[in-house]
Short mmCIF file of C-alpha atoms and ligand atoms in Angstrom, two decimals:
data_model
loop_
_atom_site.label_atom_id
_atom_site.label_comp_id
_atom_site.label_asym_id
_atom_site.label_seq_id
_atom_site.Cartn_x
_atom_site.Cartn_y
_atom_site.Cartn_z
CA UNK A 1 0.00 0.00 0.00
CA UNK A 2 1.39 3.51 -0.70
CA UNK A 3 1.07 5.68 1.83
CA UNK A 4 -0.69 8.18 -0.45
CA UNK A 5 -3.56 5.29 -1.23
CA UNK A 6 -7.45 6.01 -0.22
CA UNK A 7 -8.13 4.15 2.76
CA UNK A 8 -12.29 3.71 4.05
CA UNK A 9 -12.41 3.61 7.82
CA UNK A 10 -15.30 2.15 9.22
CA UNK A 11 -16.37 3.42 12.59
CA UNK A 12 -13.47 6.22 12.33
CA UNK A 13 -14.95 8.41 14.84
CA UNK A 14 -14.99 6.03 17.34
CA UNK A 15 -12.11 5.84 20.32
CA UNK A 16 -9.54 3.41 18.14
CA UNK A 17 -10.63 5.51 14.86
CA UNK A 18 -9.86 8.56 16.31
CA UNK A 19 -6.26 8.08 16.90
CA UNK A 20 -5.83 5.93 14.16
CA UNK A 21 -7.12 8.46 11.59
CA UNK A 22 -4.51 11.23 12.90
CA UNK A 23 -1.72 8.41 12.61
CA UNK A 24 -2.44 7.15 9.14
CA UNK A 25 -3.00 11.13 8.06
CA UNK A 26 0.24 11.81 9.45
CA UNK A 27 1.77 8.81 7.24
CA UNK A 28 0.37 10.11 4.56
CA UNK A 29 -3.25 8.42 3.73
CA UNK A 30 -5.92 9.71 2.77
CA UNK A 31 -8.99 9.49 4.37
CA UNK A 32 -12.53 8.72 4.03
CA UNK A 33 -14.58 8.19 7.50
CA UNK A 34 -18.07 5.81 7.47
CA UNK A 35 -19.57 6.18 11.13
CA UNK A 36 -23.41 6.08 12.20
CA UNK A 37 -22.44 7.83 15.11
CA UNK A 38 -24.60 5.57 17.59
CA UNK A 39 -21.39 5.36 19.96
CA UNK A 40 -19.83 8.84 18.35
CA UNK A 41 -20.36 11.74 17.47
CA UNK A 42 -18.81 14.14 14.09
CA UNK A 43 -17.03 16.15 16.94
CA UNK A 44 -14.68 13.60 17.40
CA UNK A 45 -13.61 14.07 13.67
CA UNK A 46 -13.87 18.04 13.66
CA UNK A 47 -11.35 17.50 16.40
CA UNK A 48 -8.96 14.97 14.42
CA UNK A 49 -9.28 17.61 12.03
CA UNK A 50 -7.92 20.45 14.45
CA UNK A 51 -5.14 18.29 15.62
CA UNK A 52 -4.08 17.21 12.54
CA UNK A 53 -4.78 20.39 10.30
CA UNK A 54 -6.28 17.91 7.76
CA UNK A 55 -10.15 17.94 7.02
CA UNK A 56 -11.06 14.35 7.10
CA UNK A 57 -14.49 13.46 5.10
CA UNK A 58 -16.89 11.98 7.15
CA UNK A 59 -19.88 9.95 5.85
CA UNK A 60 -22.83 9.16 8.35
CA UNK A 61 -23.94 6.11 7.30
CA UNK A 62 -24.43 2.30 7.95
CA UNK A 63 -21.76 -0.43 7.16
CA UNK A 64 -25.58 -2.69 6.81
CA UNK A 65 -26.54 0.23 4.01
CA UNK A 66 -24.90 -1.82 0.96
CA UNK A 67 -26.59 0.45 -1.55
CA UNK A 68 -24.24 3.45 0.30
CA UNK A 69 -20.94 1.37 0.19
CA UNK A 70 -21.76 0.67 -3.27
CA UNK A 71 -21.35 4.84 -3.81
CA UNK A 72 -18.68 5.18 -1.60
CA UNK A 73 -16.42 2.56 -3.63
CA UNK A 74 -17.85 4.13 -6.94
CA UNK A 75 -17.01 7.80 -6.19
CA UNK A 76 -14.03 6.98 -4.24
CA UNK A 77 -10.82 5.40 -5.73
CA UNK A 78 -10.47 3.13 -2.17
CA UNK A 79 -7.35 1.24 -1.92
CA UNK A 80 -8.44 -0.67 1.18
CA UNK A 81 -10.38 -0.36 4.29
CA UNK A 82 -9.72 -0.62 8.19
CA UNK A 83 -12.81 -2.42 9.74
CA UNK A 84 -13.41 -0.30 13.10
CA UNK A 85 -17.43 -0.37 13.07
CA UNK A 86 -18.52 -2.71 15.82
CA UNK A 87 -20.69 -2.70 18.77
CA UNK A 88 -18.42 -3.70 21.71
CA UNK A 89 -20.09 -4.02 25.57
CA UNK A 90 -20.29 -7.04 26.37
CA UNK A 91 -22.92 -7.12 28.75
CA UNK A 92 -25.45 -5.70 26.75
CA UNK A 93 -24.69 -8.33 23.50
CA UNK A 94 -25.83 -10.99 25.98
CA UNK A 95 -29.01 -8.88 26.62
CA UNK A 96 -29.56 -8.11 22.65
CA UNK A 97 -27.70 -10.72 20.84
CA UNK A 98 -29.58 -10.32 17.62
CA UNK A 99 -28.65 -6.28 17.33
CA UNK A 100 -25.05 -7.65 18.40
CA UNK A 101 -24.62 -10.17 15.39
CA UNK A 102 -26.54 -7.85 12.70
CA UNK A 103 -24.57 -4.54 13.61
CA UNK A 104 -21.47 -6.68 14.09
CA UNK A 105 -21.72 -10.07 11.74
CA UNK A 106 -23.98 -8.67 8.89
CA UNK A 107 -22.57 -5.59 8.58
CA UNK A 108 -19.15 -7.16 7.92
CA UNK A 109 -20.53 -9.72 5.52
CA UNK A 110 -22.07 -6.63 3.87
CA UNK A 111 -19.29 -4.54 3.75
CA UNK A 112 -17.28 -7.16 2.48
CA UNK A 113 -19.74 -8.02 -0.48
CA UNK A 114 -19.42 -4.18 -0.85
CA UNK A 115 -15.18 -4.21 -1.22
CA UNK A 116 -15.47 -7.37 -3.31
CA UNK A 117 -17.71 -5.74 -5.77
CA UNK A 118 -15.46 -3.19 -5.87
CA UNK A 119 -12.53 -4.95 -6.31
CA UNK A 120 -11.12 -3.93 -3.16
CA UNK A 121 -9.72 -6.39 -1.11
CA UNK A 122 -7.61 -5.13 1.14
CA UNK A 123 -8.94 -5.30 4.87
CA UNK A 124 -7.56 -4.46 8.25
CA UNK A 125 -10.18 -6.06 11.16
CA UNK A 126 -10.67 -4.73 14.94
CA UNK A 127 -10.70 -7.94 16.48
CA UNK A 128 -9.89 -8.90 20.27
CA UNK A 129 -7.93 -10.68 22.87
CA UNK A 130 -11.57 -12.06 23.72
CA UNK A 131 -11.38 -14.56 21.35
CA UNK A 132 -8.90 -16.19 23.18
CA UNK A 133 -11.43 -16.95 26.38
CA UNK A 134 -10.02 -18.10 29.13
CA UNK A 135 -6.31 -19.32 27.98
CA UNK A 136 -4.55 -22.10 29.17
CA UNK A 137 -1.34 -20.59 29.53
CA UNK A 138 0.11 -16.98 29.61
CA UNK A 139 1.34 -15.37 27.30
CA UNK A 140 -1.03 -15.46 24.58
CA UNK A 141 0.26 -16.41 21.24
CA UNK A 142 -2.10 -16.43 17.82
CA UNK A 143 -2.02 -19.86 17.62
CA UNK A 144 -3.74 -20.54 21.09
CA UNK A 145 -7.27 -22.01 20.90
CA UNK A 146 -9.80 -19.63 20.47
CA UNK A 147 -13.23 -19.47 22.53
CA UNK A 148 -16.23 -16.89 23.26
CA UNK A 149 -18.33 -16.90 25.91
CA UNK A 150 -20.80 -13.99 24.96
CA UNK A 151 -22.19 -13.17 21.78
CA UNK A 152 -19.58 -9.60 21.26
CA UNK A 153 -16.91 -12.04 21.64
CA UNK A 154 -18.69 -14.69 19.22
CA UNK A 155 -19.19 -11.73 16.49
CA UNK A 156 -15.53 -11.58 16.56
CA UNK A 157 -14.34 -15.13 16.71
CA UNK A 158 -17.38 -15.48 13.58
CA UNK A 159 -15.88 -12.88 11.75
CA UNK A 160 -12.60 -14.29 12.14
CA UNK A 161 -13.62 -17.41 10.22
CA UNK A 162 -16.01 -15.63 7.80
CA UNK A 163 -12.91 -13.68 6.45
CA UNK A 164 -10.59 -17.31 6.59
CA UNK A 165 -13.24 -18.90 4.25
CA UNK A 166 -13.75 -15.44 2.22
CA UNK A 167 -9.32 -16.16 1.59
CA UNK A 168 -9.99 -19.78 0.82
CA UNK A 169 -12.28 -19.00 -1.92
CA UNK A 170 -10.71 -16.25 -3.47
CA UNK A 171 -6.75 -15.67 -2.80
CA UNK A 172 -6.88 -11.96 -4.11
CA UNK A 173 -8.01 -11.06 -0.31
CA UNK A 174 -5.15 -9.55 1.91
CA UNK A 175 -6.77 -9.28 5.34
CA UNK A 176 -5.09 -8.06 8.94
CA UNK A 177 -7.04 -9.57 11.91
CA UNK A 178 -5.92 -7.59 14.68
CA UNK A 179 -6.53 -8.74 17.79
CA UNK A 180 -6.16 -5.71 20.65
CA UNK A 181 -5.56 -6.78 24.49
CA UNK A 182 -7.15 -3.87 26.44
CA UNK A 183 -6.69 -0.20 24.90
CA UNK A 184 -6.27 2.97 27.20
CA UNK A 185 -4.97 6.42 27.09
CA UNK A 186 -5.68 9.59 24.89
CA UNK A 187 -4.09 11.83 22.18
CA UNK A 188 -1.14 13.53 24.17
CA UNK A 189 -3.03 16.55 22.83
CA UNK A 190 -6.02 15.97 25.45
CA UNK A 191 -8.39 17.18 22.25
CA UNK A 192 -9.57 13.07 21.65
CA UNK A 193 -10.05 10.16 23.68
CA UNK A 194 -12.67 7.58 25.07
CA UNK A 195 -15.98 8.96 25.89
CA UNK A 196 -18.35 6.26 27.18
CA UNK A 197 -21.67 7.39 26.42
CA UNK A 198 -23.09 5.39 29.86
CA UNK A 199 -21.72 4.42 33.10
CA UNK A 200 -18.84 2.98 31.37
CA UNK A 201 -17.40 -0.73 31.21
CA UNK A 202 -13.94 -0.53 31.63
CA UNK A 203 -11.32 -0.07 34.45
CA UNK A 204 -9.61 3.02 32.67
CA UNK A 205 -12.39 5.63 31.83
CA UNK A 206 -14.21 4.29 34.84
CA UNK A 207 -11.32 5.43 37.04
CA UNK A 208 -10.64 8.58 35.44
CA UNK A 209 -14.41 9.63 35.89
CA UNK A 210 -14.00 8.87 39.31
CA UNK A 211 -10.87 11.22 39.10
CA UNK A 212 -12.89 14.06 37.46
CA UNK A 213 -15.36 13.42 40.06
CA UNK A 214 -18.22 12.34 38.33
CA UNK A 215 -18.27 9.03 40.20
CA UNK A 216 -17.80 8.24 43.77
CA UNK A 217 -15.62 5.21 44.13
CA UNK A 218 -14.08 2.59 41.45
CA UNK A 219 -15.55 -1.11 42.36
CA UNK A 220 -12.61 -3.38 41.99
CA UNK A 221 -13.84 -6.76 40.61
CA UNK A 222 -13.00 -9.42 42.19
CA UNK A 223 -9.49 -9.40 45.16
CA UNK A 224 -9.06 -13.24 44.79
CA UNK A 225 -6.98 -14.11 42.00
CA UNK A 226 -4.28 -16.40 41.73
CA UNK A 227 -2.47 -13.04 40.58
CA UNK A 228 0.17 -10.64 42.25
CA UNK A 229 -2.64 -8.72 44.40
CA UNK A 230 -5.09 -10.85 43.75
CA UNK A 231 -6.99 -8.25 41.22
CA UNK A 232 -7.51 -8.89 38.06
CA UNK A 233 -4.45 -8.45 35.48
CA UNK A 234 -4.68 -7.00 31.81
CA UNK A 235 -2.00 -6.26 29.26
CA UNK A 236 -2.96 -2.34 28.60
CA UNK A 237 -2.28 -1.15 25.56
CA UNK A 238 -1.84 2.64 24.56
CA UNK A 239 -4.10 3.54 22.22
CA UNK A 240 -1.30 5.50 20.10
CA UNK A 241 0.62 2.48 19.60
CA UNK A 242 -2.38 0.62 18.95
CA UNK A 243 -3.06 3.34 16.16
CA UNK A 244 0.59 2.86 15.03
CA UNK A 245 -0.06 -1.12 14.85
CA UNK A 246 -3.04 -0.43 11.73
CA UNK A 247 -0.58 1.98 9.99
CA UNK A 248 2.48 -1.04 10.20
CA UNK A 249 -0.95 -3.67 8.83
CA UNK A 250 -1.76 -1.62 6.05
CA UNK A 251 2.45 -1.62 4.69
CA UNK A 252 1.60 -5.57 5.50
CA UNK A 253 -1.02 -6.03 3.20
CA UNK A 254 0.66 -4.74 0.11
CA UNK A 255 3.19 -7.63 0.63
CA UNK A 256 -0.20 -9.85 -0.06
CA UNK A 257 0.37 -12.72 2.31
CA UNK A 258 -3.21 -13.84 2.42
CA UNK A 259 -5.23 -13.53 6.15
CA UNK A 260 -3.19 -13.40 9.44
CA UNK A 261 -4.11 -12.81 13.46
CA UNK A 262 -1.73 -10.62 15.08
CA UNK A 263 -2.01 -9.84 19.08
CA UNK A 264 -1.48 -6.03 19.49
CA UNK A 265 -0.45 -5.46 22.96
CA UNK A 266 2.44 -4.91 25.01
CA UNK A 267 3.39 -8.48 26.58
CA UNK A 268 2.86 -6.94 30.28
CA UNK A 269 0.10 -7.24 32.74
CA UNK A 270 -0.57 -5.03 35.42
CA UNK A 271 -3.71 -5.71 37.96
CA UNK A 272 -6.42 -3.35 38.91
CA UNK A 273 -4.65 -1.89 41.55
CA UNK A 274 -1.33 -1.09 39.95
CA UNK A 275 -3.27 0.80 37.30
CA UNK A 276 -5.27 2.46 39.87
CA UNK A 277 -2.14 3.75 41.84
CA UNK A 278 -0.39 4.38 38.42
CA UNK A 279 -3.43 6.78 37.89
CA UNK A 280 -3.25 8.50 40.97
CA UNK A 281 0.16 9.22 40.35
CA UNK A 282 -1.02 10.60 37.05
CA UNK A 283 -3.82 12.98 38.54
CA UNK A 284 -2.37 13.85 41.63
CA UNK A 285 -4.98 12.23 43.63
CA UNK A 286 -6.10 9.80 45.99
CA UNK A 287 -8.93 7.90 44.45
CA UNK A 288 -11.49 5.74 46.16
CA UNK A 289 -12.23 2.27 46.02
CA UNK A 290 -13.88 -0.98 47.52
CA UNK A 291 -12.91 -4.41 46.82
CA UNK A 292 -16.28 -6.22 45.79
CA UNK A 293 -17.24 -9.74 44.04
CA UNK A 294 -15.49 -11.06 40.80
CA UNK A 295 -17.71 -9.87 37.76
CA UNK A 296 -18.95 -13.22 36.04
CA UNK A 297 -17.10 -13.92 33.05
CA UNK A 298 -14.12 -12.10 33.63
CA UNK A 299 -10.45 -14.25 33.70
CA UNK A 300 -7.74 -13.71 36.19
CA UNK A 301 -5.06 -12.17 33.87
CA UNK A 302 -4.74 -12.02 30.22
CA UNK A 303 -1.46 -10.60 27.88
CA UNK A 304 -0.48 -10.81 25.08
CA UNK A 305 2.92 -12.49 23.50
CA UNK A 306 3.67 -9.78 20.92
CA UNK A 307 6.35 -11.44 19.50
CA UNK A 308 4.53 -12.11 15.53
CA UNK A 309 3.53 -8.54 15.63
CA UNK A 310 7.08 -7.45 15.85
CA UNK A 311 8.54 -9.86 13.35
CA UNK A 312 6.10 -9.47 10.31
CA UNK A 313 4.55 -5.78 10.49
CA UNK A 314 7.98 -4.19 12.33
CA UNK A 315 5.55 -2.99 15.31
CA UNK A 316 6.14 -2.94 19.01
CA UNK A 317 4.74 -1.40 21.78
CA UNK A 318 6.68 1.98 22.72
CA UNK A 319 4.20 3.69 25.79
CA UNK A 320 4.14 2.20 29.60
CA UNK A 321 1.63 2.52 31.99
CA UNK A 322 2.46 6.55 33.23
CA UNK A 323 1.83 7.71 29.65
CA UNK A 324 -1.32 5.93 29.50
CA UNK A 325 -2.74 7.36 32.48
CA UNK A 326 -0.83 10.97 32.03
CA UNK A 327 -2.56 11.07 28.62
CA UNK A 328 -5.88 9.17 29.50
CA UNK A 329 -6.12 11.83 31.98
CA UNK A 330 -5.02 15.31 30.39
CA UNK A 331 -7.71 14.01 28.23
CA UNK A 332 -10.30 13.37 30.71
CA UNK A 333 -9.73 16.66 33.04
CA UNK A 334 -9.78 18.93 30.22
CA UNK A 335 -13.24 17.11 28.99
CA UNK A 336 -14.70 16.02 31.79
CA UNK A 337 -18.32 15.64 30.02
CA UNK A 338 -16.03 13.78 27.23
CA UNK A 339 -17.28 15.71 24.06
CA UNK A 340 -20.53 16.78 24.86
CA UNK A 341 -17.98 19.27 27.80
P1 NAD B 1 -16.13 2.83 19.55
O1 NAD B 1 -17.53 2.48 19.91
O2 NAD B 1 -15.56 4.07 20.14
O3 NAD B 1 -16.00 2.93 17.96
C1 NAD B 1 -16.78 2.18 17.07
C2 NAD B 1 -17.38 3.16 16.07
O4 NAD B 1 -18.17 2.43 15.12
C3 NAD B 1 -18.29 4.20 16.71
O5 NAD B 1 -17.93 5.49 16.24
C4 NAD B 1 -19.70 3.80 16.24
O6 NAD B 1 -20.54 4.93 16.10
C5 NAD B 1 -19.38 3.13 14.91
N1 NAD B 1 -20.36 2.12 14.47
C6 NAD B 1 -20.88 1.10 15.19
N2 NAD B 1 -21.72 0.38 14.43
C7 NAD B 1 -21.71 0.94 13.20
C8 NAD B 1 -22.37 0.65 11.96
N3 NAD B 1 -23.23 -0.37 11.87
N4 NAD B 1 -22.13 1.44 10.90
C9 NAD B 1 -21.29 2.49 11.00
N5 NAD B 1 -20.63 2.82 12.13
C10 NAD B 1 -20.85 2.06 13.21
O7 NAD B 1 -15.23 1.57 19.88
P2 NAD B 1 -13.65 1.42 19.85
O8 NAD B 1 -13.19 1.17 21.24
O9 NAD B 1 -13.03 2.49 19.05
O10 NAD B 1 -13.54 0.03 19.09
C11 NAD B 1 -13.31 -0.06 17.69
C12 NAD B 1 -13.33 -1.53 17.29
O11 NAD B 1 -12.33 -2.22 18.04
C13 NAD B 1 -14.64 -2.25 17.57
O12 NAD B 1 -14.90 -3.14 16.52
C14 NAD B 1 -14.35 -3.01 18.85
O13 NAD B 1 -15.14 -4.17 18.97
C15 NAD B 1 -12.89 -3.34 18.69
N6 NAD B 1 -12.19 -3.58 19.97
C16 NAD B 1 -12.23 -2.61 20.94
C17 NAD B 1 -11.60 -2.85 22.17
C18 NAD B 1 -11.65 -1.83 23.28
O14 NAD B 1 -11.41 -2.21 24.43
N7 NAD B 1 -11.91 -0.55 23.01
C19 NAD B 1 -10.92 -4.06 22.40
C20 NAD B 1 -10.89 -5.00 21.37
C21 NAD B 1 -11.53 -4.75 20.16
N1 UFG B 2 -12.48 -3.84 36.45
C1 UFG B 2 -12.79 -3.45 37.72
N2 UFG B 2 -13.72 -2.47 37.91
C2 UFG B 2 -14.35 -1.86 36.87
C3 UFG B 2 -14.03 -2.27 35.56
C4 UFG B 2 -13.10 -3.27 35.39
O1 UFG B 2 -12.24 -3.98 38.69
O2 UFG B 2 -15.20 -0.98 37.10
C5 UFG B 2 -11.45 -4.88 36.26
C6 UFG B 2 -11.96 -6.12 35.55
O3 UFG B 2 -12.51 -7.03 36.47
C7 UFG B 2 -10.68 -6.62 34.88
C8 UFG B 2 -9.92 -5.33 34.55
O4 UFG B 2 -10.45 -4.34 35.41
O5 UFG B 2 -9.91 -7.36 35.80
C9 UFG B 2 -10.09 -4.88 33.11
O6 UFG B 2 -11.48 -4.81 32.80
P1 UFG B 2 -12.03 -4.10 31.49
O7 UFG B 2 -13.53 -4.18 31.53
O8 UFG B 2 -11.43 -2.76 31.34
O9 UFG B 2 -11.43 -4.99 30.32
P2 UFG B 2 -11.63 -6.54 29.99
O10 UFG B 2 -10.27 -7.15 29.96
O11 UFG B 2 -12.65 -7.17 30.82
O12 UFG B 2 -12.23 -6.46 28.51
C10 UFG B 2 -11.75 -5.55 27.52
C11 UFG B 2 -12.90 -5.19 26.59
C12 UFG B 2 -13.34 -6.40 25.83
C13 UFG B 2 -12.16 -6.96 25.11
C14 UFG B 2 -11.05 -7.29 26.07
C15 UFG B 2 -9.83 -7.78 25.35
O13 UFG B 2 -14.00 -4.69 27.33
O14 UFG B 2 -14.31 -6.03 24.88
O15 UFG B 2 -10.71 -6.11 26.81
O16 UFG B 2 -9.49 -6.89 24.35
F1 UFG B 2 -12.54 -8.08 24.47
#
């Protein structure tokens, strides 16, 4: 791919699309943005846009609108796409499984009718360490056995093999399944970042809102773990090298080696408390907490061997844990309402 081709990002205003946009614009790409905004919202991009003194074209639309795509890869000479648009909380796919798997599964299948009647068949995927389950051993390499155990992490692991059997018939396919451990942090500019759009999810943005104040007191799953303080451990990943990681896929494509996983993440764990204290240190603050039940479904500690990553796309994880926090927090203190401040 040369870094001057057309790329379509799906879900580009989203927290991963954010970041990633500003790194592929600063390699050179050019740009054009497909978001529905239902987790998002065309701030996110007017802000990309500031940062990066590029306009970046945004469509609102619907990977599931196949009549749209069709346009888009008419109108627009796209060289390949980087799959971001996904539903991702877990907890709610097992409440709406069916919105999960046609947001998720049909919209990739229809996207990917889209590219091939395009003749575009260069993809990068979001996928996830969730697809791994609960491994057997640590650290996680590609070739461990894959698993879900909720329909978000089923739409991924299904996707996975859709796009193997969409290679097997048809070799012209170059696709990048990237599998992220757990993404944190912000733009060092504080201008973009994660901005839950309900009592979020995850450890990070739940911690800074209790940093900003706009929660009382971070509930630490589970304080039982066979792990170093017996909280849960994660291999965090900042979200700048995880925007680096598409921009290294995208040069791997072009060498057209057919479909291949790759773990994104940094080969470390650290447990809830180490990141809690790591933020503290970041904001200047004690923060509150209570140690409370494990949340079903969650494993002890998961990270990442990110050994393949380094060998075949030349990418490694550059960022510890105070940048993440330093970054995740500039971020959340200067928009403490995320982008609706
Ligand atoms: P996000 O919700 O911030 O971004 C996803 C974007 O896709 C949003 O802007 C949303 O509006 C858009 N979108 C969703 N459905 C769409 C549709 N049908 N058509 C068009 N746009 C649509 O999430 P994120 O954290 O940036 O995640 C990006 C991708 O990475 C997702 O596929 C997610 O499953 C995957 N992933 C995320 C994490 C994580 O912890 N953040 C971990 C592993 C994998
Ligand atoms: N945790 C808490 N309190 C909270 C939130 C989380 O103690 O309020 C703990 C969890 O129990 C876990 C750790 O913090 O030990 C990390 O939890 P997250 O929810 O931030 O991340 P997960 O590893 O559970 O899952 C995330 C994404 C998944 C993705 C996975 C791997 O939510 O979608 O990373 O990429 F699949």
């Amino acid at each position: 791919m040369q870094s001057t081709a057309r790329v379509l990002v799906t879900g580009g205003a989203g927290y991963i699309g954010t970041h990633t946009c500003i790194q592929l614009l600063s390699a050179g790409y050019q740009l054009l943005v497909l978001d529905n905004f239902s987790n998002s919202s065309p701030e996110a991009l007017h802000r990309v846009q500031a940062i990066t003194g590029i306009e970046v074209p945004g469509i609102e639309g619907d990977i599931n609108d196949a009549a749209l795509l069709d346009r888009l890869f008419e109108q627009h000479a796209i060289d390949a796409v980087i799959h971001f648009a996904g539903l991702k909380a877990v907890g709610e796919s097992v409440a709406q499984p069916l919105r999960y798997y046609h947001n998720n599964v049909s919209g990739t299948v229809t996207l990917c009718q889209a590219m091939q009647r395009a003749g575009v068949f260069n993809l990068v995927f979001s996928s996830s360490a969730t697809v791994y389950g609960d491994p057997a051993t640590l650290p996680i390499r590609e070739d461990f056995p894959t698993s879900a155990t909720n329909p978000y992490g089923r739409s991924k692991l299904i996707i996975e093999e859709i796009l193997g059997d969409l290679y097997t018939s048809d070799p012209r396919w170059n696709v990048a399944l990237l599998r992220y451990f757990n993404p944190v942090g912000a733009h060092p500019s504080g201008l973009i970042g994660e901005d839950p759009s309900d009592i979020p999810n995850n450890l990070m943005p739940y911690i800074a809102q209790v940093a900003v104040g706009r929660r009382e007191r971070l509930s630490v799953f589970g304080s039982d773990y066979p792990t170093v303080d017996g909280t849960g451990v994660r291999d965090y990943i900042h979200v700048m090298d995880l925007a680096d990681g598409h921009v290294r896929a995208l040069a791997w494509l072009q060498q057209g080696l057919g479909i291949k996983a790759f773990n994104l993440g940094t080969g470390r764990g650290y447990s809830v408390l180490e990141m809690l204290k790591a933020f503290e240190q970041a904001c200047g603050k004690t923060l509150a907490y209570e140690l409370v039940a494990r949340r079903p479904g969650d494993v002890a500690s998961c990270y990442a061997d990110p050994t393949l990553a380094e060998q075949e796309l030349g990418w490694k994880a550059t960022l510890g844990i105070e940048a993440m926090c330093a970054d995740g927090w500039r971020w959340q203190s200067q928009n403490p309402e995320g982008y609706r401040s």
